[in-house]
Structure formats: structure tokens, C-alpha cells
Tab-separated table of C-alpha atoms and ligand atoms in Angstrom:
chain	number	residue	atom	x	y	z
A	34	UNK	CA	98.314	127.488	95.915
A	35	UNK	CA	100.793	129.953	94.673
A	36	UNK	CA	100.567	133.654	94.966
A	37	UNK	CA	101.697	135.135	92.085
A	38	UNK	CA	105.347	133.892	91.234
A	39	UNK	CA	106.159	134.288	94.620
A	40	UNK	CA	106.317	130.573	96.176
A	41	UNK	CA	104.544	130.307	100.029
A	42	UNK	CA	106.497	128.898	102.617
A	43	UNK	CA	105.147	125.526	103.533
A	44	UNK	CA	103.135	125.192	106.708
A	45	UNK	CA	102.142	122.451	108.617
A	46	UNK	CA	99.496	121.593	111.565
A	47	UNK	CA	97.298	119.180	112.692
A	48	UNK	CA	94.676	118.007	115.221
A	49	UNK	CA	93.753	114.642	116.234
A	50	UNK	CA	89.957	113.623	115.458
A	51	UNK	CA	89.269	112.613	119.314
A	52	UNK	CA	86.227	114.773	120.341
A	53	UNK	CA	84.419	118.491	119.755
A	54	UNK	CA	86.851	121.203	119.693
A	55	UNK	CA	86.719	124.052	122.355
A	56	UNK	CA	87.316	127.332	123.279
A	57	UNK	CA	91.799	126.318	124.013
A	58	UNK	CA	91.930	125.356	120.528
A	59	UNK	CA	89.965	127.824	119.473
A	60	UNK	CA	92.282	130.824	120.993
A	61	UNK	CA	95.396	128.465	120.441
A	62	UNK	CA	95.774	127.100	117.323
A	63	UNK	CA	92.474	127.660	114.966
A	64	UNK	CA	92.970	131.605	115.765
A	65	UNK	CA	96.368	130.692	114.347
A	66	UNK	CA	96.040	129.195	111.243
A	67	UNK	CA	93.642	132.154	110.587
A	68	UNK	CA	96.317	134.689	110.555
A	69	UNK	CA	98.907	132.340	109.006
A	70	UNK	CA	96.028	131.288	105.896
A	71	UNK	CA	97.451	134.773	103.889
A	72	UNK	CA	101.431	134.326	104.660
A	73	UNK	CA	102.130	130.456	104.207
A	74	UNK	CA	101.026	127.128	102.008
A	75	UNK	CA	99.382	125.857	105.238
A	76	UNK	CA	98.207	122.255	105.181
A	77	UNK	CA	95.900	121.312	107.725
A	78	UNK	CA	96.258	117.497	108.961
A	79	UNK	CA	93.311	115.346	110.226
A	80	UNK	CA	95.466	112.981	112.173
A	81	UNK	CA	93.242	110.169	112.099
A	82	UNK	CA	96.479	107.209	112.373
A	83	UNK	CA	97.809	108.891	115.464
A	84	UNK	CA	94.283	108.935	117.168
A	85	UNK	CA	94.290	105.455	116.582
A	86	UNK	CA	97.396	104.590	118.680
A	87	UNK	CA	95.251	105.397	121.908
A	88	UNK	CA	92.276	104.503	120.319
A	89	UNK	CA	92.725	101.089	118.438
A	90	UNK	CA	89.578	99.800	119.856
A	91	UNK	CA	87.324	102.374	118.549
A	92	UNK	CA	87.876	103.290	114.862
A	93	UNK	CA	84.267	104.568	114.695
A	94	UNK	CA	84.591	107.248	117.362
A	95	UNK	CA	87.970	108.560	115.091
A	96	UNK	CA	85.607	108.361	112.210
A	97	UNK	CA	83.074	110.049	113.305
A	98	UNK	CA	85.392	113.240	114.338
A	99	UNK	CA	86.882	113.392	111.001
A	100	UNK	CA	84.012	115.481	109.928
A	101	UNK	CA	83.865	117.379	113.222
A	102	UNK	CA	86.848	118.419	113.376
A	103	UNK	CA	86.972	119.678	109.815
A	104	UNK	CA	83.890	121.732	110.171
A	105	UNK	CA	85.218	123.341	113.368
A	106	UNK	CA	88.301	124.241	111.512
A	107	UNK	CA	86.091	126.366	109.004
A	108	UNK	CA	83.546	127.379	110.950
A	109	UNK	CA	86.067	129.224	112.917
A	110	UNK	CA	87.746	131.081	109.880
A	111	UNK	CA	90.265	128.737	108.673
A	112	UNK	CA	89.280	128.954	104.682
A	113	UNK	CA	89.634	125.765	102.678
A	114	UNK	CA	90.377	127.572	99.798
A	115	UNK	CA	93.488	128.941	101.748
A	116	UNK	CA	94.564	125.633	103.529
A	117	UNK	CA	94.878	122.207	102.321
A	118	UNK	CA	92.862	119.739	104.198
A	119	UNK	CA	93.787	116.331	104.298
A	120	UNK	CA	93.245	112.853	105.901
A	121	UNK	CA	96.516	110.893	107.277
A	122	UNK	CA	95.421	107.774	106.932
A	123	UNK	CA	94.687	108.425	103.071
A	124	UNK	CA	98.253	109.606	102.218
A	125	UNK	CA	99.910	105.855	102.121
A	126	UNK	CA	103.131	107.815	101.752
A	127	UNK	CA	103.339	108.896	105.525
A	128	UNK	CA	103.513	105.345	106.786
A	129	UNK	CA	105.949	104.381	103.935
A	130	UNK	CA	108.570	107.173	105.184
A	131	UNK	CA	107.416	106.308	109.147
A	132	UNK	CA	109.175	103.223	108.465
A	133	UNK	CA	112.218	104.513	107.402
A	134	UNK	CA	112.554	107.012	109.646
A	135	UNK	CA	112.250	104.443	113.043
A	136	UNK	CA	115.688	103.213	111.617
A	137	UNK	CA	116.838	106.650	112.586
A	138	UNK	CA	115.437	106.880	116.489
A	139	UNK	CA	116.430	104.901	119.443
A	140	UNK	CA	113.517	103.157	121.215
A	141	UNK	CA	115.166	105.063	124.772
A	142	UNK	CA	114.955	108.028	122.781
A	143	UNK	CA	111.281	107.532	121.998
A	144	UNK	CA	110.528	106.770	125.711
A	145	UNK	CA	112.490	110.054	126.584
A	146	UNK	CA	109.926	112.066	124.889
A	147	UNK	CA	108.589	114.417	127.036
A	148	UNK	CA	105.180	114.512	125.574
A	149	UNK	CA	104.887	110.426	124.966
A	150	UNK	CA	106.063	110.345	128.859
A	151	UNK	CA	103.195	112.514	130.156
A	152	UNK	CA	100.526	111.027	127.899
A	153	UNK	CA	101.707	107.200	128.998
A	154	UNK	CA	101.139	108.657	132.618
A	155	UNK	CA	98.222	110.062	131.932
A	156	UNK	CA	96.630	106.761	130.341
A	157	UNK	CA	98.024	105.191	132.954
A	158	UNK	CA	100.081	101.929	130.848
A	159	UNK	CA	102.471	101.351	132.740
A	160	UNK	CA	104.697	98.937	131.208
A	161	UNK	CA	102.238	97.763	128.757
A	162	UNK	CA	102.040	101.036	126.000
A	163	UNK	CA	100.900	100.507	122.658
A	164	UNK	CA	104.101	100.262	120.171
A	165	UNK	CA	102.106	102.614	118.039
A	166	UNK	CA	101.876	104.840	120.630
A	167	UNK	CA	105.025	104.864	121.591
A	168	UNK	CA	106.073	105.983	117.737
A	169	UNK	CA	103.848	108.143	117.163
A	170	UNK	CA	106.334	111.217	117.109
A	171	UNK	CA	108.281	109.455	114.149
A	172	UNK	CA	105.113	109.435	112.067
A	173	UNK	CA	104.127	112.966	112.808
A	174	UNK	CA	107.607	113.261	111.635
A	175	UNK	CA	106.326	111.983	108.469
A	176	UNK	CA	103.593	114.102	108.530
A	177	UNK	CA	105.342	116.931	108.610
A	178	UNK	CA	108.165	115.791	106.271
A	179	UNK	CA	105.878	114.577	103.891
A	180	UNK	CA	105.138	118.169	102.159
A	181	UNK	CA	108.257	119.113	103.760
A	182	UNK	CA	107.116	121.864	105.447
A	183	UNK	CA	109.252	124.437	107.494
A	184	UNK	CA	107.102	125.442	109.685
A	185	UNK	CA	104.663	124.092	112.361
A	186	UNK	CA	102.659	126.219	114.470
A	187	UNK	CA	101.763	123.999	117.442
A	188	UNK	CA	101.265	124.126	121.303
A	189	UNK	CA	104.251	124.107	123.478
A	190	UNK	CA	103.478	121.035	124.212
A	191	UNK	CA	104.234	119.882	120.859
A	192	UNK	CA	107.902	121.399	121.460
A	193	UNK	CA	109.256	117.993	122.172
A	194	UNK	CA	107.928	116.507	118.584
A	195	UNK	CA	109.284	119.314	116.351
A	196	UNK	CA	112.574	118.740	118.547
A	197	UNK	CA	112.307	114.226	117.666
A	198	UNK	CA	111.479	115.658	113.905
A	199	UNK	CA	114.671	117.926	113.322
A	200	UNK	CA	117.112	115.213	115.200
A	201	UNK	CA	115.237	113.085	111.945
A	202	UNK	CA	116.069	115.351	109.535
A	203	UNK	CA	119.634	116.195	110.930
A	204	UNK	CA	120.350	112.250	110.944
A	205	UNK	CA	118.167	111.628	107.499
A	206	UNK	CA	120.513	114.961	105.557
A	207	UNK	CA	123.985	113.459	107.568
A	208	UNK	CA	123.490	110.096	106.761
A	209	UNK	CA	121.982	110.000	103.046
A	210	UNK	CA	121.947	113.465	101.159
A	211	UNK	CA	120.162	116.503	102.201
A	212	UNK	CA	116.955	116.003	101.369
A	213	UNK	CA	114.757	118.143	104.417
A	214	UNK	CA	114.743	121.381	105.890
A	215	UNK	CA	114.962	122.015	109.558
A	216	UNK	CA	111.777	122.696	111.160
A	217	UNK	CA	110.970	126.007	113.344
A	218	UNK	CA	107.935	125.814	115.391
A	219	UNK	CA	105.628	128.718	116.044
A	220	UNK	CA	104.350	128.724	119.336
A	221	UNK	CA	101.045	131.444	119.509
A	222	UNK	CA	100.918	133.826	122.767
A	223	UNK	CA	97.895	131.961	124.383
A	224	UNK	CA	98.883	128.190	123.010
A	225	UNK	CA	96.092	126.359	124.002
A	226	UNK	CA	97.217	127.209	127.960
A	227	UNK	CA	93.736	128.563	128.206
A	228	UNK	CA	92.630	126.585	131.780
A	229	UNK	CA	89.330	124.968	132.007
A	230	UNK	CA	86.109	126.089	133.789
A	231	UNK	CA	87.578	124.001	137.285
A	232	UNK	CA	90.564	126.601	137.232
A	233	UNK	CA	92.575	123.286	137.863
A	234	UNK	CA	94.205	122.407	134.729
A	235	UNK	CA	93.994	123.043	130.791
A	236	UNK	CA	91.037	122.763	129.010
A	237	UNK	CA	90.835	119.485	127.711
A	238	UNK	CA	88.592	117.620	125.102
A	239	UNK	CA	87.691	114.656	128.006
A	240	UNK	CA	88.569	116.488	131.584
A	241	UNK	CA	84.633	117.757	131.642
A	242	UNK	CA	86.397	121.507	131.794
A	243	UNK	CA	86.119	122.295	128.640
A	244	UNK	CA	83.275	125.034	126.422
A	245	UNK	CA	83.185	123.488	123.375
A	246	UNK	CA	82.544	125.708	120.049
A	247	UNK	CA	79.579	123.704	119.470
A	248	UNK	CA	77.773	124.276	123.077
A	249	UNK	CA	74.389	125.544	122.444
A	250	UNK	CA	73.828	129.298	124.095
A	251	UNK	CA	72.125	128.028	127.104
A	252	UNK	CA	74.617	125.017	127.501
A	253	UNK	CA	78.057	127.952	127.455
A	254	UNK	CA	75.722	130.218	129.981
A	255	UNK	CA	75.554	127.274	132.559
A	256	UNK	CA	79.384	126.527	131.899
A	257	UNK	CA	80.088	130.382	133.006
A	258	UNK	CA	77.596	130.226	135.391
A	259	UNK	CA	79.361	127.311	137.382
A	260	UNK	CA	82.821	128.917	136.585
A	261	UNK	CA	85.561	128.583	139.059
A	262	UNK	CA	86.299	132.145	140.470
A	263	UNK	CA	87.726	132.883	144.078
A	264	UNK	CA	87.002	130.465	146.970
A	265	UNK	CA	86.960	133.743	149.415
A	266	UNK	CA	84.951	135.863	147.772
A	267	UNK	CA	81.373	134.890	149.235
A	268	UNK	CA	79.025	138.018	149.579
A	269	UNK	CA	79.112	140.527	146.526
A	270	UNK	CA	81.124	143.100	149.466
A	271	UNK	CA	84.041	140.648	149.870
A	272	UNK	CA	87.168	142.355	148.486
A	273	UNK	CA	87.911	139.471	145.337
A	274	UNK	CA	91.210	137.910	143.873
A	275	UNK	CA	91.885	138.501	139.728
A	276	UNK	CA	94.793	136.121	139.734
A	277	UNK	CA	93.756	132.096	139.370
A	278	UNK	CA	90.194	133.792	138.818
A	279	UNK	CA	88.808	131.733	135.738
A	280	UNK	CA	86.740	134.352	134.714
A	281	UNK	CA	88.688	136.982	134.609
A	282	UNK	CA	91.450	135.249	132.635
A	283	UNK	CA	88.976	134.319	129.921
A	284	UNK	CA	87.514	138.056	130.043
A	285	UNK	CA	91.478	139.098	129.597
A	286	UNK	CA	91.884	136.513	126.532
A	287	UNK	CA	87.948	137.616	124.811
A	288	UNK	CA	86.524	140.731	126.051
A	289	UNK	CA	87.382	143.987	123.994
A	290	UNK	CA	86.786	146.532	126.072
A	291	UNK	CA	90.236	146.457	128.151
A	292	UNK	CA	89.134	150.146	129.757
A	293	UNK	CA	85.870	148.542	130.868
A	294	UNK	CA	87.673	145.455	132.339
A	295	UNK	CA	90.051	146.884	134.455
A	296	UNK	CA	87.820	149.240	135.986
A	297	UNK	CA	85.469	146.094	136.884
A	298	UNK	CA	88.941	144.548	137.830
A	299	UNK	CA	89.478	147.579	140.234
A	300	UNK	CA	85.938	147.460	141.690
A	301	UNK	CA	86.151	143.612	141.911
A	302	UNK	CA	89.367	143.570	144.396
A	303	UNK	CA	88.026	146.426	146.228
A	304	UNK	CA	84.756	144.635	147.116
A	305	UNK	CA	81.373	145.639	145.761
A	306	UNK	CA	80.738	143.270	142.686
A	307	UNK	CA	79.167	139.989	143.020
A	308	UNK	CA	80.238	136.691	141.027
A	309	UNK	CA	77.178	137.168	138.826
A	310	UNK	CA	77.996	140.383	137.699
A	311	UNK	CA	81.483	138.928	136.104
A	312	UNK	CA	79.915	135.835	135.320
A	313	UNK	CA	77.179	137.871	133.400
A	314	UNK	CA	79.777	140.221	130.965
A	315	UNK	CA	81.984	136.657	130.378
A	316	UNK	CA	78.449	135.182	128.655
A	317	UNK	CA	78.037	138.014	126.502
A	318	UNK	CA	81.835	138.273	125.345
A	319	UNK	CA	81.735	134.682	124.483
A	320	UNK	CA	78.197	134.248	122.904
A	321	UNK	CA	79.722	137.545	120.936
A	322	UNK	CA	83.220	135.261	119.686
A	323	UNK	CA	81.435	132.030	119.900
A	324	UNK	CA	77.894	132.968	118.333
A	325	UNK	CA	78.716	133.120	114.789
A	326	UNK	CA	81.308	129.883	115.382
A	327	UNK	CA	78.207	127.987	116.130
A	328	UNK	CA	75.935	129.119	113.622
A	329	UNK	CA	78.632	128.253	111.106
A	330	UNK	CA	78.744	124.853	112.195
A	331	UNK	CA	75.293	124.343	111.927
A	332	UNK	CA	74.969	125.410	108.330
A	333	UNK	CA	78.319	123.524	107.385
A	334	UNK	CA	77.334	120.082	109.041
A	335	UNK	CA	74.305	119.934	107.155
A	336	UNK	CA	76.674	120.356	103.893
A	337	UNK	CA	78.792	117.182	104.810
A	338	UNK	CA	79.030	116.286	100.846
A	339	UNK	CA	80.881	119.630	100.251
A	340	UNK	CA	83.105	118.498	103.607
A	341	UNK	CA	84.294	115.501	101.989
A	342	UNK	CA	84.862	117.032	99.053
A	343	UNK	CA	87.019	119.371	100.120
A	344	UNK	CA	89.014	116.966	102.676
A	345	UNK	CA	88.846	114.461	99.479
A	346	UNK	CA	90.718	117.106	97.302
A	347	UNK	CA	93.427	118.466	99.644
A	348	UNK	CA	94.421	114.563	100.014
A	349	UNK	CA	94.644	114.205	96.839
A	350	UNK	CA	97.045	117.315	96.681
A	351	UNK	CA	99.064	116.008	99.614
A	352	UNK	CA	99.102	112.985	97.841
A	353	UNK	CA	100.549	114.188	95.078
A	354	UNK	CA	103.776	116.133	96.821
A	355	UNK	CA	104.178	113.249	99.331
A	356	UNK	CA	104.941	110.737	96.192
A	357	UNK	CA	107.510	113.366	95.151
A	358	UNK	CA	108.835	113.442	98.492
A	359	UNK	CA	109.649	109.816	98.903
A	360	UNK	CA	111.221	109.159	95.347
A	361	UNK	CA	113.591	112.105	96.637
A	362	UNK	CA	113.819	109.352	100.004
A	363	UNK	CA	114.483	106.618	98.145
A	364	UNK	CA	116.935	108.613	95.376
A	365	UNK	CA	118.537	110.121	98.636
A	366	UNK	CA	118.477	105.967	99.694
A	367	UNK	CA	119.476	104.590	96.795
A	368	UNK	CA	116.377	102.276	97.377
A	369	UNK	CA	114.964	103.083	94.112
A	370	UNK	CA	115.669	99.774	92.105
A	371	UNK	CA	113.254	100.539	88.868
B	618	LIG	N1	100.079	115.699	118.002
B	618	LIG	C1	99.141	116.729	117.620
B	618	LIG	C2	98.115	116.871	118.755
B	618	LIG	O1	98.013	116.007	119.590
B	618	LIG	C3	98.424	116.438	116.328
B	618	LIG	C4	99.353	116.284	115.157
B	618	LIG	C5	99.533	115.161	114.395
B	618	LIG	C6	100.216	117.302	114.628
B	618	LIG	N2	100.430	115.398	113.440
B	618	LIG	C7	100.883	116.673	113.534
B	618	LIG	C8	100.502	118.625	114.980
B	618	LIG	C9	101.844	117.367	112.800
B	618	LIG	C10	101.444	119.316	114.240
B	618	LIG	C11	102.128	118.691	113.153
B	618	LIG	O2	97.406	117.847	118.779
């Protein structure tokens, strides 16, 4: 994956195979890696080991997304002959350098992690989280570190885990020899902040506020249709509120005719356009974006051979560069006896 003589800088992202894929990820990170593909050696990471530290009780449901989440990947632009695909679980390397990197992170330090902290309130375990869990920023550490990328373009709630992987390198380089780079994270304009059809918090895979790129036309028309929009406007004539208005923030992030918008925007806080109306344009825009998302899908799901293959040959690349990686651990160790 070289272009020319000219060697890519080394990108890194990944997305845990938990459910279907929707429109956030869609606008916050797949969008992304499609602009990205051209500039860097992007490597695309099915996170299937940290999925399991919430999910240890049902390997088939992480299974079963493997394929899923691939396929959205490419139906939505990101071209495996750009990216490398691979499987976490598959590279044995990433749990090899997991374990040397917990030497370098305190357990109050884990806890501390912003993300970890939010997602143990949000699962609700109390005093009782999964060990696994808890870690998991020191092995996406590893998957990062493993190709040693530079560069990670991730949500900002990610911010705290690129943060927990440089204080890794820093203390890996400082304590051994320098053996990673630092880390810069790219954060895209709309990063996945896109809120969900209840206008009450992100769109999320399980908070039943989500489109997902593989709702049928009918099934994204009824999402619009029950949209959240502005409690006060009632009769078409009511003067209407833009800001916290679902459907106009979507229209903002996918419609392309901004001179069209912001006259309905005008006519829409003077009074004089009905809920339907809006409702009606935001269908079209999407089924426009989403449309050929969806029939991509279709045709690549019932190619699940070629899937694998190509998920089956990135891991074997990734393989490949994280083996180099940890004999430069272990040299950088001394831990390499024969
Ligand atoms: N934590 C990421 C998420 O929840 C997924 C992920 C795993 C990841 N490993 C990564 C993201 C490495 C960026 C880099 O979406």
C-alpha cells in the first residue's frame, strides 16, 4: 500500500461490531475514512475483543456484526483496496503488547478515564465492572500501536483514549528506548454528534433514535415522519423554532441546496409551513445520501465469501507488521531471549 516511493502516513480507526451502523457514523467517521482513503495507509479495525468486554455473554451477537459492520464500511465508500481491514481478535499480537503495556497504567488511572467512567454509568456496574472492561483503553492502545500508526481519526469522545495511548507511548519511549510515535487524533466537524430522531441525545446503535444505513425506504420515511421538531409549533401558521429542531439540523448536515433551506428556514420561523412539509424535503435528501448506501449493502451481503476474503487478507497484513512491532517491544525490552 505504497504510492509510488512516497511512504503513507499510517492511519488508524476502528468500530466495535455491536449492532447496524447509522446515519452518526455515517456523517462522523465512515464520511471520514472516505476522504482520508487517498492521503494515509488507513487500517480499518473490527474491534471484535473490545465488544466482548461488555458483551462476554454473547459472542454470537459480536460475530454476527463482524460482517455487518464490514459491509457498511464499503457500502458507504470506504474502498478495501484503499484500507486494510482487519479482525482484532485474529492479530494475537495486540493482546501480547496489551499485557505489557498494563505494567505501564495505574488501575486509578484507568478508572479516571473519562470515557470508561461514562460507559460504567451508563451500564450501570457499579462496583462490579468487568476487568476487561475496565482495560479496554490499554488494548486499543495496542491496537493502535500495533501498526504504529500516527494518526487516529475518532469521535471526541474517543479524546480520552488517544490521551491513555500517548501517556503509553511517552512512558513505553522514557522507560525502554523509543520505539512509538505520539499519536494526533483527528476529530471530523460533525463527529458522530449527529442527535437522534428524539432530539434528546446522540444517535446511538441501542437508544431506539437511531436511522440506520440499512433501514428499508419506507422504514427511514416513518423515522422522519415521527421526527422530533418543535413542541410549539402545532398548526402549519404557528411561527416555528430552527434551533433543537431535529429536522432541520439533519437538513443542515444532508441537504444541498443551502439557498433553498434557508429560505424554508425563513418561512418556517415566520409561520406558514407545516411539519410535513420539512418532514417531506428531509425524506428525499436522505433516500438521495442513503439510497445508493443501501443498495450497496444489499449486493455486498449477498457476496459474504468476497467479505471474508478481504477482512481475511488485511489480517493477515496487520499480522505481518504487528510481529515486527513487538520484536522491536521486546528488543526495546530486552525480553527477547532466542
Ligand atoms: N472505542 C472505539 C469505539 O467505541 C472502537 C475502537 C477500538 C477504536 N479500537 C480502536 C477506535 C482504535 C479508534 C482506534 O467506537
Amino acid at each position: 500500500m505504497e504510492n509510488g516511493t512516497i511512504k503513507r502516513k499510517i492511519a488508524l480507526t476502528g468500530d466495535r461490531p455491536t449492532g447496524k451502523m447509522h446515519l452518526g457514523h455515517y456523517v462522523g467517521s465512515f464520511k471520514n475514512r472516505v476522504k482520508m482513503q487517498d492521503d494515509y495507509d488507513q487500517f480499518i479495525l473490527v474491534a471484535d475483543v473490545q465488544a466482548l468486554t461488555d458483551n462476554a455473554d454473547n459472542p454470537a451477537k459480536i460475530r454476527a456484526n463482524i460482517l455487518e459492520t464490514t459491509i457498511d464500511n464499503i457500502a458507504c465508500g470506504v474502498d478495501p483496496h484503499k484500507n486494510t481491514f482487519f479482525i482484532q481478535s485474529m492479530v494475537p499480537e495486540i493482546a501480547d503488547l496489551t499485557i505489557y503495556f498494563l505494567n505501564l497504567v495505574t488501575v486509578s488511572r484507568l478508572i479516571r478515564n473519562p470515557t470508561v467512567k461514562d460507559e460504567v454509568n451508563q451500564k450501570g456496574y457499579g462496583q462490579n465492572i468487568p476487568a476487561g472492561f475496565m482495560c479496554y483503553p490499554v488494548s486499543q492502545a495496542a491496537d493502535i500501536l500495533c501498526v504504529k500508526a500516527c494518526v487516529v481519526p475518532a469521535g471526541e469522545d474517543q479524546l480520552p483514549m488517544i490521551e491513555q495511548t500517548n501517556e503509553i507511548v511517552d512512558k513505553f519511549n522514557a522507560l525502554y528506548t523509543a520505539t512509538f510515535p505520539r499519536v494526533k487524533a483527528i476529530v471530523p466537524r460533525i463527529a458522530a454528534r449527529l442527535s437522534g430522531t428524539d432530539g434528546k441525545s446522540k444517535m446511538g446503535k441501542s437508544t431506539g433514535n437511531a436511522i440506520f444505513l440499512a433501514d428499508s425506504s419506507k422504514v427511514l420515511a416513518e423515522k422522519v415522519m415521527n421526527m422530533y421538531t418543535d413542541p410549539a409549533h402545532i398548526h402549519a401558521t404557528d411561527p416555528g423554532h430552527i434551533e433543537g429542531n431535529v429536522v432541520f439540523e439533519y437538513l443542515d448536515v444532508f441537504d444541498n441546496d443551502p439557498k433553498g433551506l434557508g429560505e424554508l428556514k425563513e418561512k418556517y420561523k415566520a409561520g406558514g409551513v407545516g411539519d410535513v412539509v420539512i418532514k417531506k424535503r428531509l425524506i428525499e435528501v436522505l433516500e438521495n445520501e442513503i439510497g445508493p448506501i443501501r443498495r450497496n449493502r444489499e449486493e455486498l451481503a449477498q457476496n459474504s465469501d468476497q467479505i471474508l476474503k478481504i477482512l481475511k487478507e488485511g489480517t493477515e497484513r496487520a499480522c505481518n507488521i504487528s510481529a515486527k512491532t513487538l520484536r522491536d517491544v521486546k528488543t526495546a525490552m530486552q525480553i527477547n531471549y532466542f
